[in-house]
Coordinates of C-alpha atoms in Angstrom, one line a residue:
X1 CA 124.2 114.1 17.1
X2 CA 122.6 111.3 19.2
X3 CA 118.9 110.6 18.9
X4 CA 117.7 110.1 22.4
X5 CA 114.3 108.9 23.6
X6 CA 112.4 107.4 26.4
X7 CA 109.9 104.5 26.6
X8 CA 107.6 106.8 28.4
X9 CA 105.7 109.4 26.4
X10 CA 107.1 112.9 26.9
X11 CA 104.8 114.9 24.8
X12 CA 101.4 116.2 26.1
X13 CA 98.7 115.9 23.6
X14 CA 95.9 118.4 23.3
X15 CA 92.9 116.2 22.5
X16 CA 89.2 117.0 22.5
X17 CA 87.3 115.2 25.3
X18 CA 84.6 112.9 24.1
X19 CA 81.7 111.4 25.9
X20 CA 80.2 108.5 23.8
X21 CA 77.7 105.7 24.0
X22 CA 78.1 102.6 21.8
X23 CA 76.8 104.3 18.7
X24 CA 76.3 108.0 19.4
X25 CA 79.0 110.5 20.0
X26 CA 78.0 113.4 22.3
X27 CA 80.1 116.5 22.0
X28 CA 79.9 119.8 23.8
X29 CA 79.4 122.9 21.6
X30 CA 81.3 126.1 22.4
X31 CA 79.0 128.7 23.9
X32 CA 79.2 131.7 26.2
X33 CA 80.8 135.0 25.5
X34 CA 83.1 133.9 22.7
X35 CA 82.6 135.8 19.4
X36 CA 80.6 134.4 16.5
X37 CA 83.6 133.5 14.4
X38 CA 85.2 131.5 17.3
X39 CA 81.9 129.7 17.9
X40 CA 81.6 128.9 14.2
X41 CA 85.1 127.5 13.8
X42 CA 84.6 125.3 16.9
X43 CA 81.3 124.0 15.6
X44 CA 82.8 123.1 12.2
X45 CA 86.0 121.6 13.5
X46 CA 86.1 117.8 13.3
X47 CA 85.9 115.8 16.5
X48 CA 88.7 113.2 17.1
X49 CA 87.0 109.8 17.3
X50 CA 88.6 107.0 19.2
X51 CA 88.9 103.8 17.2
X52 CA 85.8 102.3 18.8
X53 CA 83.8 105.5 18.3
X54 CA 84.6 105.6 14.6
X55 CA 83.8 101.9 14.2
X56 CA 80.4 102.5 15.9
X57 CA 79.7 105.6 13.7
X58 CA 80.6 103.6 10.5
X59 CA 78.4 100.7 11.7
X60 CA 75.5 103.0 12.5
X61 CA 75.8 104.7 9.1
X62 CA 76.0 101.4 7.3
X63 CA 72.8 100.1 9.0
X64 CA 71.0 103.2 7.7
X65 CA 72.6 103.1 4.2
X66 CA 69.6 101.7 2.4
X67 CA 67.4 104.5 3.7
X68 CA 70.0 107.1 2.8
X69 CA 70.3 105.8 -0.7
X70 CA 66.6 106.1 -1.2
X71 CA 66.5 109.5 0.4
X72 CA 69.1 111.0 -1.9
X73 CA 67.5 109.5 -5.0
X74 CA 69.6 106.5 -6.0
X75 CA 68.0 103.8 -8.0
X76 CA 66.9 100.4 -6.5
X77 CA 69.9 98.9 -8.3
X78 CA 72.4 100.9 -6.3
X79 CA 73.7 100.5 -2.8
X80 CA 75.9 102.5 -0.5
X81 CA 79.0 101.3 1.3
X82 CA 80.3 103.5 4.1
X83 CA 84.0 104.5 3.9
X84 CA 84.4 107.3 6.4
X85 CA 82.5 109.3 8.9
X86 CA 83.5 112.8 10.1
X87 CA 81.6 114.5 12.9
X88 CA 81.8 118.3 13.5
X89 CA 81.6 119.7 17.1
X90 CA 78.2 121.2 16.3
X91 CA 76.8 117.7 15.5
X92 CA 76.9 117.9 11.7
X93 CA 77.9 114.5 10.3
X94 CA 79.7 114.0 7.0
X95 CA 79.4 110.4 5.8
X96 CA 81.5 109.3 2.8
X97 CA 80.2 106.4 0.7
X98 CA 81.3 104.2 -2.2
X99 CA 78.5 103.0 -4.5
X100 CA 77.7 99.7 -6.1
X101 CA 75.4 99.0 -9.1
X102 CA 73.9 95.5 -9.3
X103 CA 76.6 94.5 -6.9
X104 CA 79.5 95.9 -9.0
X105 CA 81.8 98.6 -7.6
X106 CA 81.1 102.0 -9.2
X107 CA 84.5 103.7 -9.6
X108 CA 84.0 107.4 -9.6
X109 CA 80.6 107.0 -8.0
X110 CA 81.7 108.1 -4.5
X111 CA 79.7 110.7 -2.6
X112 CA 79.4 112.5 0.7
X113 CA 76.2 113.1 2.6
X114 CA 76.2 116.1 4.9
X115 CA 73.6 115.8 7.7
X116 CA 72.9 118.6 10.2
X117 CA 72.3 117.6 13.8
X118 CA 68.9 116.4 14.9
X119 CA 67.9 115.3 11.4
X120 CA 68.3 118.8 10.1
X121 CA 69.1 119.9 6.5
X122 CA 70.8 117.3 4.3
X123 CA 73.0 117.9 1.3
X124 CA 75.1 115.7 -0.9
X125 CA 78.4 116.1 -2.7
X126 CA 78.9 113.6 -5.6
X127 CA 81.9 112.7 -7.7
X128 CA 79.6 112.4 -10.6
X129 CA 76.0 113.6 -11.3
X130 CA 75.6 111.0 -14.1
X131 CA 72.8 108.4 -13.7
X132 CA 74.4 105.1 -13.0
X133 CA 73.0 102.6 -15.5
X134 CA 74.5 100.3 -18.1
X135 CA 72.6 98.1 -20.7
X136 CA 74.2 94.9 -19.5
X137 CA 76.6 93.6 -16.9
X138 CA 77.8 90.8 -19.2
X139 CA 81.2 91.8 -20.8
X140 CA 81.9 91.3 -24.5
X141 CA 85.6 91.3 -23.9
X142 CA 87.2 88.5 -21.8
X143 CA 89.2 89.3 -18.7
X144 CA 92.3 87.5 -20.2
X145 CA 92.2 89.8 -23.2
X146 CA 92.1 93.0 -21.1
X147 CA 94.8 91.6 -18.8
X148 CA 97.2 91.2 -21.7
X149 CA 96.5 94.8 -23.0
X150 CA 96.9 96.2 -19.5
X151 CA 100.3 94.5 -19.2
X152 CA 101.3 96.0 -22.5
X153 CA 100.3 99.5 -21.3
X154 CA 102.6 99.3 -18.3
X155 CA 106.2 100.7 -18.4
X156 CA 107.2 98.7 -15.4
X157 CA 109.9 96.1 -15.4
X158 CA 108.6 92.5 -15.2
X159 CA 104.9 93.5 -15.3
X160 CA 102.3 91.0 -14.0
X161 CA 98.6 91.4 -14.0
X162 CA 96.1 90.5 -11.3
X163 CA 92.8 88.9 -12.2
X164 CA 90.7 91.6 -13.6
X165 CA 87.6 92.6 -11.7
X166 CA 84.3 93.7 -13.2
X167 CA 83.3 97.3 -12.3
X168 CA 81.2 100.2 -13.5
X169 CA 83.4 103.1 -14.6
X170 CA 81.7 106.4 -13.9
X171 CA 84.7 108.8 -13.3
X172 CA 84.8 110.1 -16.8
X173 CA 82.1 110.3 -19.4
X174 CA 79.0 108.1 -19.6
X175 CA 79.0 105.2 -17.1
X176 CA 80.2 102.0 -18.7
X177 CA 80.8 98.4 -17.8
X178 CA 84.5 97.9 -17.4
X179 CA 87.4 95.7 -16.2
X180 CA 89.9 96.9 -13.6
X181 CA 93.3 95.3 -13.8
X182 CA 96.2 95.9 -11.4
X183 CA 99.6 95.5 -13.1
X184 CA 102.5 95.2 -10.6
X185 CA 106.2 95.5 -11.3
X186 CA 109.0 97.9 -10.8
X187 CA 109.3 101.5 -12.1
X188 CA 112.5 102.7 -13.8
X189 CA 113.8 104.3 -10.6
X190 CA 113.2 101.2 -8.4
X191 CA 109.8 102.3 -7.0
X192 CA 107.2 99.5 -7.0
X193 CA 104.4 99.8 -9.4
X194 CA 100.7 99.2 -8.9
X195 CA 99.2 100.5 -12.1
X196 CA 95.4 100.4 -12.1
X197 CA 94.1 100.0 -15.7
X198 CA 90.4 100.5 -16.6
X199 CA 89.3 98.9 -19.8
X200 CA 85.9 99.1 -21.5
X201 CA 84.3 95.7 -21.2
X202 CA 82.4 96.2 -24.4
X203 CA 84.9 97.7 -26.8
X204 CA 88.2 96.7 -25.2
X205 CA 89.3 100.4 -25.3
X206 CA 91.5 101.6 -22.4
X207 CA 89.5 104.3 -20.5
X208 CA 91.9 105.3 -17.7
X209 CA 95.0 104.3 -15.8
X210 CA 96.7 105.6 -12.6
X211 CA 99.6 104.6 -10.4
X212 CA 98.6 103.6 -6.9
X213 CA 102.2 104.0 -5.5
X214 CA 102.5 107.6 -4.6
X215 CA 106.0 109.0 -4.4
X216 CA 107.6 112.0 -2.8
X217 CA 111.1 113.3 -1.9
X218 CA 112.7 115.4 0.8
X219 CA 115.7 115.8 3.1
X220 CA 117.2 113.6 5.8
X221 CA 119.2 113.7 9.1
X222 CA 118.2 117.3 10.0
X223 CA 116.0 116.8 13.0
X224 CA 118.8 116.9 15.6
X225 CA 118.3 115.3 19.0
X226 CA 114.7 114.2 19.3
X227 CA 112.3 112.3 21.6
X228 CA 110.7 109.2 20.2
X229 CA 108.0 106.8 21.4
X230 CA 109.5 103.4 22.1
X231 CA 108.6 100.2 23.9
X232 CA 110.3 97.8 26.2
X233 CA 112.8 98.1 29.0
X234 CA 115.8 96.4 27.4
X235 CA 115.7 95.4 24.7
X236 CA 113.8 98.4 23.4
X237 CA 111.9 98.6 20.0
X238 CA 110.8 101.4 17.8
X239 CA 107.2 100.8 18.6
X240 CA 105.2 103.9 19.5
X241 CA 102.2 102.6 21.6
X242 CA 100.9 106.1 22.2
X243 CA 100.4 106.7 18.5
X244 CA 98.6 103.7 17.2
X245 CA 101.6 101.3 17.7
X246 CA 103.5 102.8 14.8
X247 CA 106.6 100.7 14.1
X248 CA 109.7 101.3 12.1
X249 CA 111.5 98.4 10.3
X250 CA 114.9 97.9 8.6
X251 CA 114.6 96.5 5.1
X252 CA 118.4 96.3 4.9
X253 CA 118.4 96.8 1.1
X254 CA 115.4 94.6 0.5
X255 CA 112.4 95.7 -1.6
X256 CA 109.6 93.6 -0.2
X257 CA 108.2 92.5 3.2
X258 CA 108.7 94.4 6.4
X259 CA 112.2 93.5 7.2
X260 CA 113.3 93.6 10.8
X261 CA 111.8 95.7 13.6
X262 CA 114.5 98.1 15.0
X263 CA 115.6 96.7 18.4
X264 CA 118.3 98.0 20.7
X265 CA 119.7 97.1 24.1
X266 CA 119.6 100.8 25.1
X267 CA 117.0 103.5 24.3
X268 CA 119.5 105.4 22.2
X269 CA 118.9 105.4 18.4
X270 CA 121.4 106.5 15.8
X271 CA 124.2 109.0 16.0
X272 CA 123.2 111.5 13.3
X273 CA 125.3 109.9 10.5
X274 CA 124.1 107.7 7.6
X275 CA 126.6 105.1 8.6
X276 CA 124.5 104.2 11.7
X277 CA 121.5 102.3 10.4
X278 CA 119.3 103.6 13.3
X279 CA 119.8 107.2 12.3
X280 CA 117.4 107.0 9.3
X281 CA 115.0 105.0 11.5
X282 CA 115.0 107.7 14.2
X283 CA 114.2 110.4 11.6
X284 CA 111.4 108.4 10.1
X285 CA 109.9 107.4 13.5
X286 CA 110.1 111.0 14.7
X287 CA 108.5 112.4 11.5
X288 CA 105.6 109.9 11.8
X289 CA 105.0 110.9 15.4
X290 CA 104.9 114.6 14.5
X291 CA 102.5 113.9 11.7
X292 CA 100.2 111.9 14.1
X293 CA 100.3 114.7 16.6
X294 CA 99.5 117.3 14.0
X295 CA 96.6 115.4 12.6
X296 CA 95.2 114.9 16.1
X297 CA 95.9 118.2 17.7
X298 CA 95.3 120.5 14.7
X299 CA 92.8 118.6 12.6
X300 CA 90.9 116.5 15.1
X301 CA 91.9 113.2 13.3
X302 CA 93.0 110.1 15.2
X303 CA 95.5 108.7 12.8
X304 CA 95.6 108.4 9.1
X305 CA 92.3 106.6 8.7
X306 CA 90.7 108.2 11.8
X307 CA 90.5 104.9 13.5
X308 CA 93.4 105.2 15.9
X309 CA 95.6 102.6 14.0
X310 CA 99.2 103.6 13.1
X311 CA 100.8 102.9 9.8
X312 CA 104.4 101.6 9.8
X313 CA 107.6 102.8 8.3
X314 CA 110.3 100.9 6.3
X315 CA 113.8 102.4 5.9
X316 CA 116.9 101.3 3.9
X317 CA 114.8 100.3 0.8
X318 CA 116.8 99.0 -2.1
X319 CA 120.3 100.2 -3.0
X320 CA 120.9 104.0 -3.4
X321 CA 117.1 104.4 -4.0
X322 CA 116.5 108.2 -4.3
X323 CA 112.9 108.4 -3.4
X324 CA 110.2 107.6 -0.8
X325 CA 106.7 106.3 -1.3
X326 CA 103.3 105.5 0.3
X327 CA 101.4 102.3 -0.5
X328 CA 97.8 101.8 0.6
X329 CA 98.1 98.1 0.1
X330 CA 100.6 97.8 3.0
X331 CA 99.4 100.9 4.8
X332 CA 103.0 101.9 5.1
X333 CA 105.7 104.4 4.3
X334 CA 109.0 103.4 2.6
X335 CA 112.2 105.4 2.4
X336 CA 115.3 105.0 0.3
X337 CA 118.9 105.9 1.4
X338 CA 119.4 108.4 -1.4
X339 CA 122.4 109.0 -3.7
X340 CA 125.4 106.7 -2.7
X341 CA 123.3 105.5 0.3
X342 CA 124.3 108.6 2.4
X343 CA 121.2 110.8 2.2
X344 CA 118.2 108.9 3.6
X345 CA 115.0 110.5 2.6
X346 CA 113.5 110.5 6.1
X347 CA 113.0 114.1 7.2
X348 CA 109.9 115.7 8.8
X349 CA 108.3 116.9 5.6
X350 CA 108.9 113.6 3.7
X351 CA 107.3 111.6 6.5
X352 CA 104.3 114.0 6.6
X353 CA 104.1 114.0 2.8
X354 CA 103.9 110.2 2.6
X355 CA 101.4 109.8 5.5
X356 CA 99.3 112.5 3.9
X357 CA 98.9 110.3 0.8
X358 CA 97.3 107.8 3.1
X359 CA 95.1 110.6 4.6
X360 CA 94.0 111.5 1.1
X361 CA 93.2 107.9 0.2
X362 CA 91.2 107.6 3.4
X363 CA 89.1 110.7 2.7
X364 CA 88.6 112.2 -0.8
X365 CA 90.7 109.4 -2.5
X366 CA 91.7 111.8 -5.2
X367 CA 92.7 109.8 -8.3
X368 CA 96.4 109.9 -9.0
X369 CA 96.1 111.3 -12.5
X370 CA 95.2 114.5 -14.3
X371 CA 93.9 117.4 -12.2
X372 CA 92.8 115.2 -9.2
X373 CA 96.3 113.7 -9.2
X374 CA 97.8 117.2 -9.0
X375 CA 95.5 118.0 -6.1
X376 CA 96.6 114.7 -4.5
X377 CA 100.3 115.6 -4.7
X378 CA 99.6 119.2 -3.5
X379 CA 97.7 117.9 -0.5
X380 CA 100.8 116.0 0.6
X381 CA 103.1 119.0 0.0
X382 CA 100.6 121.2 1.9
X383 CA 100.5 119.0 5.0
X384 CA 104.2 118.1 4.7
X385 CA 105.0 121.8 4.9
X386 CA 102.4 122.4 7.6
X387 CA 103.8 119.6 9.8
X388 CA 107.3 121.0 9.3
X389 CA 106.1 124.4 10.5
X390 CA 104.1 122.9 13.3
X391 CA 107.2 120.9 14.5
X392 CA 109.1 124.1 15.2
X393 CA 112.3 122.1 15.1
X394 CA 115.4 124.4 15.2
X395 CA 117.4 121.8 13.2
X396 CA 114.9 121.6 10.4
X397 CA 113.2 125.0 10.3
X398 CA 109.8 125.2 8.6
X399 CA 109.6 126.7 5.2
X400 CA 107.6 126.6 1.9
X401 CA 110.3 124.7 0.0
X402 CA 110.0 121.0 -0.8
X403 CA 113.1 118.9 -0.6
X404 CA 115.4 121.8 0.1
X405 CA 118.0 119.8 2.0
X406 CA 118.5 116.7 -0.2
X407 CA 120.2 118.5 -3.1
X408 CA 118.8 115.8 -5.4
X409 CA 119.8 117.7 -8.5
X410 CA 123.3 118.6 -7.3
X411 CA 122.6 122.3 -7.5
X412 CA 121.5 123.1 -4.0
X413 CA 118.0 123.9 -5.3
X414 CA 114.8 122.6 -3.7
X415 CA 112.6 120.1 -5.6
X416 CA 109.6 122.4 -5.5
X417 CA 108.8 126.0 -4.5
X418 CA 105.3 126.8 -3.2
X419 CA 105.6 130.5 -3.6
X420 CA 106.4 130.3 -7.3
X421 CA 106.2 126.7 -8.5
X422 CA 107.6 127.4 -12.0
X423 CA 111.0 128.1 -10.4
X424 CA 111.7 124.3 -10.6
X425 CA 111.5 124.5 -14.4
X426 CA 108.5 122.1 -14.7
X427 CA 105.6 123.1 -12.4
X428 CA 102.8 125.4 -13.3
X429 CA 102.1 128.6 -11.3
X430 CA 98.5 128.9 -12.6
X431 CA 95.7 126.8 -13.8
X432 CA 95.2 126.3 -17.6
X433 CA 93.5 123.8 -19.8
X434 CA 96.8 122.0 -20.4
X435 CA 97.4 121.4 -16.7
X436 CA 96.0 117.8 -16.9
X437 CA 98.7 116.8 -19.3
X438 CA 101.5 117.4 -16.7
X439 CA 102.9 114.8 -14.3
X440 CA 101.0 115.1 -11.1
X441 CA 104.1 116.4 -9.2
X442 CA 104.0 119.5 -11.5
X443 CA 100.2 119.9 -12.0
X444 CA 100.3 120.3 -8.2
X445 CA 101.8 123.7 -8.7
X446 CA 98.7 125.9 -8.7
X447 CA 97.4 124.3 -5.5
X448 CA 100.8 124.7 -3.8
X449 CA 100.8 128.3 -5.0
X450 CA 97.3 128.8 -3.7
X451 CA 98.3 127.4 -0.3
X452 CA 101.3 129.7 0.0
X453 CA 99.4 132.8 -1.1
X454 CA 96.5 132.0 1.3
X455 CA 98.9 131.5 4.1
X456 CA 101.4 134.3 3.5
X457 CA 100.2 136.6 0.8
X458 CA 101.9 137.8 -2.4
X459 CA 105.0 139.9 -2.9
X460 CA 108.5 139.8 -1.5
X461 CA 109.1 138.8 2.1
X462 CA 111.4 136.8 4.4
X463 CA 109.9 134.0 6.6
X464 CA 112.2 132.0 9.0
X465 CA 115.2 133.3 7.1
X466 CA 114.0 132.2 3.6
X467 CA 113.2 134.9 1.0
X468 CA 110.1 134.5 -1.1
X469 CA 108.5 136.6 -3.8
X470 CA 105.1 135.2 -4.9
X471 CA 103.4 136.6 -8.0
X472 CA 99.7 136.4 -8.9
X473 CA 98.0 135.7 -12.2
X474 CA 96.5 139.2 -12.7
X475 CA 99.1 141.1 -10.7
X476 CA 96.6 141.9 -7.9
X477 CA 98.0 141.8 -4.4
X478 CA 96.8 139.0 -2.1
X479 CA 96.9 139.2 1.7
X480 CA 97.4 135.9 3.6
X481 CA 95.4 134.6 6.6
X482 CA 98.1 132.6 8.2
X483 CA 99.3 129.0 7.8
X484 CA 97.0 127.6 10.5
X485 CA 93.7 128.9 9.0
X486 CA 94.9 127.8 5.5
X487 CA 95.6 124.2 6.5
X488 CA 92.4 124.0 8.5
X489 CA 90.4 125.1 5.4
X490 CA 92.2 122.7 3.1
X491 CA 91.7 119.7 5.5
X492 CA 88.0 120.6 6.0
X493 CA 87.6 120.7 2.2
X494 CA 89.5 117.4 1.7
X495 CA 87.7 115.4 4.4
X496 CA 84.2 116.6 3.8
X497 CA 83.7 118.1 0.3
X498 CA 86.3 116.8 -2.2
X499 CA 85.7 113.5 -4.0
X500 CA 87.8 111.1 -6.1
X501 CA 87.3 113.2 -9.3
X502 CA 87.6 116.7 -7.9
X503 CA 89.2 119.2 -10.3
X504 CA 90.7 122.6 -9.6
X505 CA 87.3 124.2 -10.1
X506 CA 85.9 121.6 -7.6
X507 CA 88.7 122.4 -5.1
X508 CA 87.7 126.1 -5.3
X509 CA 84.1 125.2 -4.5
X510 CA 85.1 122.8 -1.7
X511 CA 87.5 125.3 0.0
X512 CA 84.9 128.1 -0.2
X513 CA 82.4 125.8 1.5
X514 CA 85.0 124.8 4.1
X515 CA 85.7 128.5 4.7
X516 CA 82.0 129.1 5.1
X517 CA 81.7 126.3 7.6
X518 CA 84.7 127.4 9.6
X519 CA 84.5 131.2 9.5
X520 CA 81.2 132.2 7.8
X521 CA 80.0 133.2 4.4
X522 CA 81.4 136.6 3.5
X523 CA 84.0 136.4 6.2
X524 CA 87.6 137.7 5.7
X525 CA 88.7 134.1 5.4
X526 CA 86.1 133.3 2.8
X527 CA 87.0 136.4 0.7
X528 CA 90.7 135.5 1.0
X529 CA 90.0 132.0 -0.4
X530 CA 88.1 133.4 -3.3
X531 CA 90.7 136.1 -4.1
X532 CA 93.5 133.5 -3.8
X533 CA 91.9 131.1 -6.3
X534 CA 91.6 134.0 -8.7
X535 CA 95.3 134.8 -8.1
X536 CA 96.1 131.3 -9.6
X537 CA 93.6 131.6 -12.4
X538 CA 90.8 129.4 -10.9
X539 CA 87.6 131.3 -11.1

């Protein structure tokens, strides 16, 4: 089927109107005869900044950072660096900071300051409550030594280490002077590797490692005839100027660089078959546009970073590469062509999954390891599913299955099931102490299960033609509140209350606070969140 599009934008966006000065955003608050719950949700929903408004908000917060650090009780050796600013419609501002100690980055020291309007009540959410202090900032172990050990710790092909940088490690245990080394190479399946290795600068012991290239899989060529944002009048290019100038490139089997921007003499892209190189490009470009619209219209976020800047997509990566991945270093999404180069991994849910890794990196920055890594992967599954449902595309009907079309295992089964994650044979349905030992794609299970139950409830049912039967840990029935409320609660928690080290227990606290902000303490939604976490054994 032909992918057809126009250089003019054909989709009407529902965006909040903003009136702003250079540094202060002025937003109307819903009033009048609306009910208290409606007013509360409107007040707690994020306002979509333009790029200049966000830049002004960040600049304003940075100018006040020294005073903020003192006000929240940090030592004179510590400084705050603004990373993100989220403003609610009622004027509450959530400012996310990284920390430094004697000029060194504090990994795991991130925090969020929540400030009510008109200098009202202030509260702080911290990744760690530990006091940041080390006896010395002079390392006993040389950078060259830790680089060698970091390379040895990597399973990548042709590993190479960057120059180690000196940091304070505060994400686990007592804060310590450490080295951070980035080891690059290629993983066994062809995915690039950017392994971050943290080494104690006093003892030389490895403290932590995580992979910065975040992978995901899904289906391809199931969107049918779609409208894309393009530029030009002949030749045309896959450049979507209405969505942050997102571009889609052809790597043509390469594994580095951007390749070639898709260009065509007509505004027709692909023919619905993998033999036409523009087919995969059309799917990837369409998925990116849907995700952008979902973020803006449903979550009040102007792009992945909230700054109005689009990422870019690369298709036809490598040879028969059966995966897709997000990389913060290029701020881009990359897609392989799948088995035998005939199943490009470029569907709606894959695009949304990958972009949502960028969203997580720009907000909570959940570390891609252990429980926080599972929450990171679950966030991408949650928003990948939510975008697919939001798209309402008759050729790729929304569901709570991950990778249901690609048949990567050759059995016709999905990669993951949100209603009962253990059906894939590897994922966990419920939280347990051993969860942190699982690969992050499988420790995501309880959070995926939570999201399904919060959206749809427990028990047997059919949704959009798919049968589900979701159990609970204690056998108690759970009633869902709908997908829209569920993803709004998750996004609110992610963007304003989760931090880099959030665990499942922390996610429970964050989502309960988000439900309070959106719907009120003791509301039906709040009670549903509490009951649903109990249903996946997080109490």
